[in-house]
Amino acid sequence: MTSPTAVVTGASSGIGRATALRLAADGYRVIAGARRRTLLDELAATDGIECHPLDVTDQGSVDAFAAAVDRCDVLVNNAGGAIGADPIAVADVGAWQAMYDVNVLGTLRLTKALLPLLIASGDGQVVTIGSIAAREPYRGGGGYNAAKHAVAALTRVLRIELLGQPVRVSEIDPGMVETEFSVNRFGGDTEAAARVYAGMTPLRAEDIADAVTWVVRRPSHVNIDTMLILARDQTSAQVVHRGETL
């Protein structure tokens, strides 16, 4: 039998990379896309994974990537991220626009481009990696909250509009996962990023990859609409148990 094909965006690191590796280990043919070519080349050395450059904020890049995809049974919309944590009173409009572009429009561009292949597969699956920020507004999260709430709305509307089509639609919302996310959010400030996870045990990228694999491996009549995954030490966006190390 031909292996099902999974497309994973934002696959050069973190949740995207872990998901690509986990799906490949589970027997999927994986087509991975991301902007950082050096990291993609390292990922491409794994059996079952082929890589292509992809910038989800660039329609030309999306078109070129989609042209290289000949089959799509699973689409994992993972590319995204946060920029800064400024209060709304001093918000950087450019940062908000960038977050909307990569999180919301990036998800839209890839989904729109690959939806015909997902339908043609006869048993397609879209998995969008959201965030607890899509469910719970929090101090300093304005731009990211807004973007992830929009991603959640997009995903839900897609689910509604595809009713009757052979495509399942799921959203997985992680809480605190220790990846490059916070380093990128704070402009490369590793000390600020480390403080986010200080004194607690966060989720790992592999935890979310396991969840993605479980979701896509459900029988075709089972749709996991939403899933919220938190570390034991976290109960909401900014309520975290921290040990004595602080």
mmCIF file of C-alpha atoms in Angstrom:
data_model
loop_
_atom_site.group_PDB
_atom_site.id
_atom_site.type_symbol
_atom_site.label_atom_id
_atom_site.label_comp_id
_atom_site.label_asym_id
_atom_site.label_seq_id
_atom_site.Cartn_x
_atom_site.Cartn_y
_atom_site.Cartn_z
ATOM 1 C CA MET A 1 0.000 0.000 0.000
ATOM 2 C CA THR A 2 1.112 3.570 -0.688
ATOM 3 C CA SER A 3 2.053 5.457 2.469
ATOM 4 C CA PRO A 4 -0.197 8.413 3.279
ATOM 5 C CA THR A 5 1.397 11.813 2.767
ATOM 6 C CA ALA A 6 1.543 14.418 5.530
ATOM 7 C CA VAL A 7 2.525 18.021 4.875
ATOM 8 C CA VAL A 8 4.004 19.880 7.857
ATOM 9 C CA THR A 9 4.713 23.612 7.888
ATOM 10 C CA GLY A 10 7.166 25.391 10.172
ATOM 11 C CA ALA A 11 9.093 22.125 10.217
ATOM 12 C CA SER A 12 12.647 23.352 10.764
ATOM 13 C CA SER A 13 12.433 23.310 14.573
ATOM 14 C CA GLY A 14 10.216 22.851 17.595
ATOM 15 C CA ILE A 15 6.754 21.339 17.244
ATOM 16 C CA GLY A 16 6.954 21.241 13.448
ATOM 17 C CA ARG A 17 10.210 19.317 13.376
ATOM 18 C CA ALA A 18 9.077 16.921 16.099
ATOM 19 C CA THR A 19 5.819 16.319 14.236
ATOM 20 C CA ALA A 20 7.597 15.622 10.945
ATOM 21 C CA LEU A 21 9.897 13.124 12.650
ATOM 22 C CA ARG A 22 7.055 11.455 14.552
ATOM 23 C CA LEU A 23 4.834 11.071 11.496
ATOM 24 C CA ALA A 24 7.716 9.697 9.431
ATOM 25 C CA ALA A 25 8.431 7.158 12.185
ATOM 26 C CA ASP A 26 4.748 6.227 12.093
ATOM 27 C CA GLY A 27 4.906 5.355 8.402
ATOM 28 C CA TYR A 28 3.863 8.601 6.743
ATOM 29 C CA ARG A 29 5.615 10.090 3.783
ATOM 30 C CA VAL A 30 6.298 13.601 5.076
ATOM 31 C CA ILE A 31 6.698 16.748 3.007
ATOM 32 C CA ALA A 32 8.157 19.398 5.284
ATOM 33 C CA GLY A 33 8.355 23.113 4.661
ATOM 34 C CA ALA A 34 10.058 26.000 6.453
ATOM 35 C CA ARG A 35 12.151 29.091 5.801
ATOM 36 C CA ARG A 36 15.495 27.982 7.265
ATOM 37 C CA ARG A 37 17.067 25.879 4.545
ATOM 38 C CA THR A 38 20.050 24.624 6.573
ATOM 39 C CA LEU A 39 17.778 23.106 9.204
ATOM 40 C CA LEU A 40 15.531 21.698 6.483
ATOM 41 C CA ASP A 41 18.517 19.987 4.887
ATOM 42 C CA GLU A 42 19.294 18.314 8.218
ATOM 43 C CA LEU A 43 15.688 17.131 8.493
ATOM 44 C CA ALA A 44 15.743 15.828 4.921
ATOM 45 C CA ALA A 45 18.412 13.317 5.934
ATOM 46 C CA THR A 46 15.672 11.377 7.751
ATOM 47 C CA ASP A 47 14.116 8.492 5.832
ATOM 48 C CA GLY A 48 10.587 9.303 4.725
ATOM 49 C CA ILE A 49 10.966 13.084 4.844
ATOM 50 C CA GLU A 50 11.410 15.388 1.861
ATOM 51 C CA CYS A 51 11.847 19.097 2.382
ATOM 52 C CA HIS A 52 11.101 22.223 0.393
ATOM 53 C CA PRO A 53 11.607 25.893 1.296
ATOM 54 C CA LEU A 54 8.420 27.599 2.415
ATOM 55 C CA ASP A 55 7.557 31.062 3.654
ATOM 56 C CA VAL A 56 3.845 31.033 4.478
ATOM 57 C CA THR A 57 3.755 34.850 4.356
ATOM 58 C CA ASP A 58 4.761 34.843 0.672
ATOM 59 C CA GLN A 59 2.112 33.702 -1.814
ATOM 60 C CA GLY A 60 4.756 32.933 -4.442
ATOM 61 C CA SER A 61 6.595 30.688 -1.993
ATOM 62 C CA VAL A 62 3.337 28.942 -1.081
ATOM 63 C CA ASP A 63 2.500 28.387 -4.746
ATOM 64 C CA ALA A 64 5.941 26.902 -5.457
ATOM 65 C CA PHE A 65 5.707 24.659 -2.399
ATOM 66 C CA ALA A 66 2.209 23.465 -3.279
ATOM 67 C CA ALA A 67 3.340 22.666 -6.831
ATOM 68 C CA ALA A 68 5.831 20.189 -5.340
ATOM 69 C CA VAL A 69 3.086 18.360 -3.423
ATOM 70 C CA ASP A 70 1.521 15.593 -5.496
ATOM 71 C CA ARG A 71 -0.599 14.097 -2.739
ATOM 72 C CA CYS A 72 -1.841 15.306 0.643
ATOM 73 C CA ASP A 73 -3.672 13.157 3.169
ATOM 74 C CA VAL A 74 -2.746 15.260 6.209
ATOM 75 C CA LEU A 75 -1.920 18.959 6.495
ATOM 76 C CA VAL A 76 -0.372 20.148 9.747
ATOM 77 C CA ASN A 77 -0.576 23.943 9.859
ATOM 78 C CA ASN A 78 2.166 24.630 12.377
ATOM 79 C CA ALA A 79 3.960 27.737 11.086
ATOM 80 C CA GLY A 80 3.337 30.726 13.333
ATOM 81 C CA GLY A 81 4.672 32.600 16.316
ATOM 82 C CA ALA A 82 4.480 35.583 18.627
ATOM 83 C CA ILE A 83 6.357 38.880 18.523
ATOM 84 C CA GLY A 84 6.811 40.784 21.764
ATOM 85 C CA ALA A 85 4.584 41.144 24.814
ATOM 86 C CA ASP A 86 3.906 44.880 24.858
ATOM 87 C CA PRO A 87 0.714 46.288 26.387
ATOM 88 C CA ILE A 88 -1.879 47.427 23.883
ATOM 89 C CA ALA A 89 -1.268 51.068 24.858
ATOM 90 C CA VAL A 90 2.203 50.891 23.293
ATOM 91 C CA ALA A 91 1.571 48.115 20.762
ATOM 92 C CA ASP A 92 3.754 47.868 17.674
ATOM 93 C CA VAL A 93 1.278 47.788 14.793
ATOM 94 C CA GLY A 94 3.893 46.267 12.514
ATOM 95 C CA ALA A 95 4.381 43.374 14.937
ATOM 96 C CA TRP A 96 0.631 42.794 15.058
ATOM 97 C CA GLN A 97 0.493 42.769 11.252
ATOM 98 C CA ALA A 98 3.388 40.302 11.089
ATOM 99 C CA MET A 99 1.716 37.988 13.610
ATOM 100 C CA TYR A 100 -1.554 38.111 11.678
ATOM 101 C CA ASP A 101 0.239 37.372 8.423
ATOM 102 C CA VAL A 102 2.181 34.328 9.601
ATOM 103 C CA ASN A 103 -0.448 32.842 11.916
ATOM 104 C CA VAL A 104 -3.719 33.598 10.157
ATOM 105 C CA LEU A 105 -2.981 34.275 6.516
ATOM 106 C CA GLY A 106 -0.231 31.646 6.483
ATOM 107 C CA THR A 107 -2.740 29.047 7.638
ATOM 108 C CA LEU A 108 -5.234 30.301 5.059
ATOM 109 C CA ARG A 109 -2.719 30.222 2.193
ATOM 110 C CA LEU A 110 -1.592 26.632 2.810
ATOM 111 C CA THR A 111 -5.053 25.298 3.526
ATOM 112 C CA LYS A 112 -6.500 26.901 0.414
ATOM 113 C CA ALA A 113 -3.625 25.631 -1.752
ATOM 114 C CA LEU A 114 -3.815 22.013 -0.567
ATOM 115 C CA LEU A 115 -7.537 21.599 0.053
ATOM 116 C CA PRO A 116 -8.238 20.098 -3.400
ATOM 117 C CA LEU A 117 -5.652 17.372 -2.721
ATOM 118 C CA LEU A 118 -7.043 16.765 0.761
ATOM 119 C CA ILE A 119 -10.535 16.270 -0.662
ATOM 120 C CA ALA A 120 -9.212 14.106 -3.495
ATOM 121 C CA SER A 121 -7.475 11.832 -0.979
ATOM 122 C CA GLY A 122 -10.881 10.557 0.124
ATOM 123 C CA ASP A 123 -9.865 10.745 3.785
ATOM 124 C CA GLY A 124 -8.085 14.031 4.417
ATOM 125 C CA GLN A 125 -7.193 15.694 7.691
ATOM 126 C CA VAL A 126 -6.284 19.278 8.562
ATOM 127 C CA VAL A 127 -4.598 19.785 11.930
ATOM 128 C CA THR A 128 -3.965 23.363 12.987
ATOM 129 C CA ILE A 129 -1.568 24.028 15.829
ATOM 130 C CA GLY A 130 -3.181 26.822 17.778
ATOM 131 C CA SER A 131 -2.423 27.924 21.333
ATOM 132 C CA ILE A 132 -3.970 28.460 24.720
ATOM 133 C CA ALA A 133 -3.790 32.078 23.511
ATOM 134 C CA ALA A 134 -6.658 31.176 21.155
ATOM 135 C CA ARG A 135 -8.864 30.411 24.158
ATOM 136 C CA GLU A 136 -7.751 32.803 26.885
ATOM 137 C CA PRO A 137 -6.712 36.458 26.528
ATOM 138 C CA TYR A 138 -3.883 37.427 28.848
ATOM 139 C CA ARG A 139 -1.853 40.474 29.847
ATOM 140 C CA GLY A 140 0.796 41.256 27.235
ATOM 141 C CA GLY A 141 -0.711 38.855 24.730
ATOM 142 C CA GLY A 142 -2.856 41.267 22.721
ATOM 143 C CA GLY A 143 -1.444 40.766 19.237
ATOM 144 C CA TYR A 144 -0.821 37.046 19.640
ATOM 145 C CA ASN A 145 -4.205 36.526 21.303
ATOM 146 C CA ALA A 146 -5.902 38.312 18.429
ATOM 147 C CA ALA A 147 -4.056 36.272 15.811
ATOM 148 C CA LYS A 148 -4.658 32.910 17.478
ATOM 149 C CA HIS A 149 -8.325 33.692 18.110
ATOM 150 C CA ALA A 150 -8.579 34.370 14.381
ATOM 151 C CA VAL A 151 -6.857 31.049 13.594
ATOM 152 C CA ALA A 152 -9.368 29.274 15.824
ATOM 153 C CA ALA A 153 -12.250 30.974 14.021
ATOM 154 C CA LEU A 154 -10.771 30.068 10.633
ATOM 155 C CA THR A 155 -10.371 26.441 11.701
ATOM 156 C CA ARG A 156 -13.909 26.211 13.041
ATOM 157 C CA VAL A 157 -15.408 27.750 9.895
ATOM 158 C CA LEU A 158 -13.408 25.315 7.785
ATOM 159 C CA ARG A 159 -14.832 22.439 9.825
ATOM 160 C CA ILE A 160 -18.361 23.759 9.244
ATOM 161 C CA GLU A 161 -17.857 24.374 5.536
ATOM 162 C CA LEU A 162 -16.356 20.919 4.906
ATOM 163 C CA LEU A 163 -19.265 19.050 6.464
ATOM 164 C CA GLY A 164 -20.135 16.268 4.007
ATOM 165 C CA GLN A 165 -16.646 16.260 2.478
ATOM 166 C CA PRO A 166 -14.113 13.505 3.293
ATOM 167 C CA VAL A 167 -11.887 15.852 5.321
ATOM 168 C CA ARG A 168 -11.574 16.068 9.084
ATOM 169 C CA VAL A 169 -10.519 19.322 10.752
ATOM 170 C CA SER A 170 -8.847 19.574 14.160
ATOM 171 C CA GLU A 171 -7.220 22.243 16.305
ATOM 172 C CA ILE A 172 -4.612 21.405 18.939
ATOM 173 C CA ASP A 173 -3.946 24.193 21.428
ATOM 174 C CA PRO A 174 -0.743 23.776 23.465
ATOM 175 C CA GLY A 175 0.122 25.696 26.568
ATOM 176 C CA MET A 176 3.755 26.249 27.550
ATOM 177 C CA VAL A 177 6.085 24.237 25.308
ATOM 178 C CA GLU A 178 9.831 24.808 25.637
ATOM 179 C CA THR A 179 11.002 25.419 22.071
ATOM 180 C CA GLU A 180 12.405 28.461 20.273
ATOM 181 C CA PHE A 181 8.997 30.113 20.666
ATOM 182 C CA SER A 182 9.904 32.381 23.591
ATOM 183 C CA VAL A 183 13.376 33.145 22.231
ATOM 184 C CA ASN A 184 11.764 34.350 19.023
ATOM 185 C CA ARG A 185 9.037 36.212 20.895
ATOM 186 C CA PHE A 186 11.616 38.188 22.862
ATOM 187 C CA GLY A 187 13.813 38.982 19.883
ATOM 188 C CA GLY A 188 16.563 36.493 20.708
ATOM 189 C CA ASP A 189 16.766 37.348 24.422
ATOM 190 C CA THR A 190 17.551 33.914 25.835
ATOM 191 C CA GLU A 191 17.448 35.110 29.443
ATOM 192 C CA ALA A 192 13.916 36.459 29.041
ATOM 193 C CA ALA A 193 12.909 33.216 27.332
ATOM 194 C CA ALA A 194 14.400 31.119 30.125
ATOM 195 C CA ARG A 195 12.388 33.026 32.726
ATOM 196 C CA VAL A 196 9.171 31.902 31.037
ATOM 197 C CA TYR A 197 9.890 28.285 31.994
ATOM 198 C CA ALA A 198 11.867 28.845 35.211
ATOM 199 C CA GLY A 199 10.903 26.616 38.116
ATOM 200 C CA MET A 200 8.334 24.550 36.215
ATOM 201 C CA THR A 201 8.333 21.588 33.867
ATOM 202 C CA PRO A 202 6.956 22.673 30.483
ATOM 203 C CA LEU A 203 5.717 20.481 27.674
ATOM 204 C CA ARG A 204 8.176 19.270 25.038
ATOM 205 C CA ALA A 205 7.702 19.536 21.294
ATOM 206 C CA GLU A 206 7.517 15.743 21.191
ATOM 207 C CA ASP A 207 4.445 15.815 23.455
ATOM 208 C CA ILE A 208 2.526 17.820 20.875
ATOM 209 C CA ALA A 209 3.845 15.653 18.038
ATOM 210 C CA ASP A 210 2.476 12.586 19.831
ATOM 211 C CA ALA A 211 -0.912 14.291 20.092
ATOM 212 C CA VAL A 212 -0.916 15.178 16.392
ATOM 213 C CA THR A 213 -0.133 11.581 15.492
ATOM 214 C CA TRP A 214 -2.888 10.279 17.756
ATOM 215 C CA VAL A 215 -5.424 12.682 16.223
ATOM 216 C CA VAL A 216 -4.641 11.762 12.624
ATOM 217 C CA ARG A 217 -4.631 8.044 13.432
ATOM 218 C CA ARG A 218 -8.237 8.034 14.669
ATOM 219 C CA PRO A 219 -10.733 6.116 12.495
ATOM 220 C CA SER A 220 -11.992 8.229 9.615
ATOM 221 C CA HIS A 221 -15.441 8.726 11.196
ATOM 222 C CA VAL A 222 -13.869 10.266 14.321
ATOM 223 C CA ASN A 223 -13.112 13.997 14.287
ATOM 224 C CA ILE A 224 -11.216 15.457 17.245
ATOM 225 C CA ASP A 225 -12.473 19.006 16.893
ATOM 226 C CA THR A 226 -10.323 20.622 19.582
ATOM 227 C CA MET A 227 -7.690 19.610 22.102
ATOM 228 C CA LEU A 228 -6.104 21.716 24.859
ATOM 229 C CA ILE A 229 -2.769 20.392 26.144
ATOM 230 C CA LEU A 230 -1.131 21.895 29.229
ATOM 231 C CA ALA A 231 1.779 20.931 31.419
ATOM 232 C CA ARG A 232 0.790 19.631 34.859
ATOM 233 C CA ASP A 233 2.356 22.819 36.259
ATOM 234 C CA GLN A 234 0.072 25.095 34.225
ATOM 235 C CA THR A 235 -3.678 25.577 34.661
ATOM 236 C CA SER A 236 -4.223 28.642 32.471
ATOM 237 C CA ALA A 237 -2.258 31.077 30.346
ATOM 238 C CA GLN A 238 -0.548 32.870 33.236
ATOM 239 C CA VAL A 239 -1.250 30.590 36.198
ATOM 240 C CA VAL A 240 1.818 28.399 36.655
ATOM 241 C CA HIS A 241 3.202 26.464 39.603
ATOM 242 C CA ARG A 242 6.887 27.206 40.032
ATOM 243 C CA GLY A 243 9.246 25.426 42.420
ATOM 244 C CA GLU A 244 11.804 26.690 44.869
ATOM 245 C CA THR A 245 14.383 27.570 42.183
ATOM 246 C CA LEU A 246 12.957 31.059 41.743
#
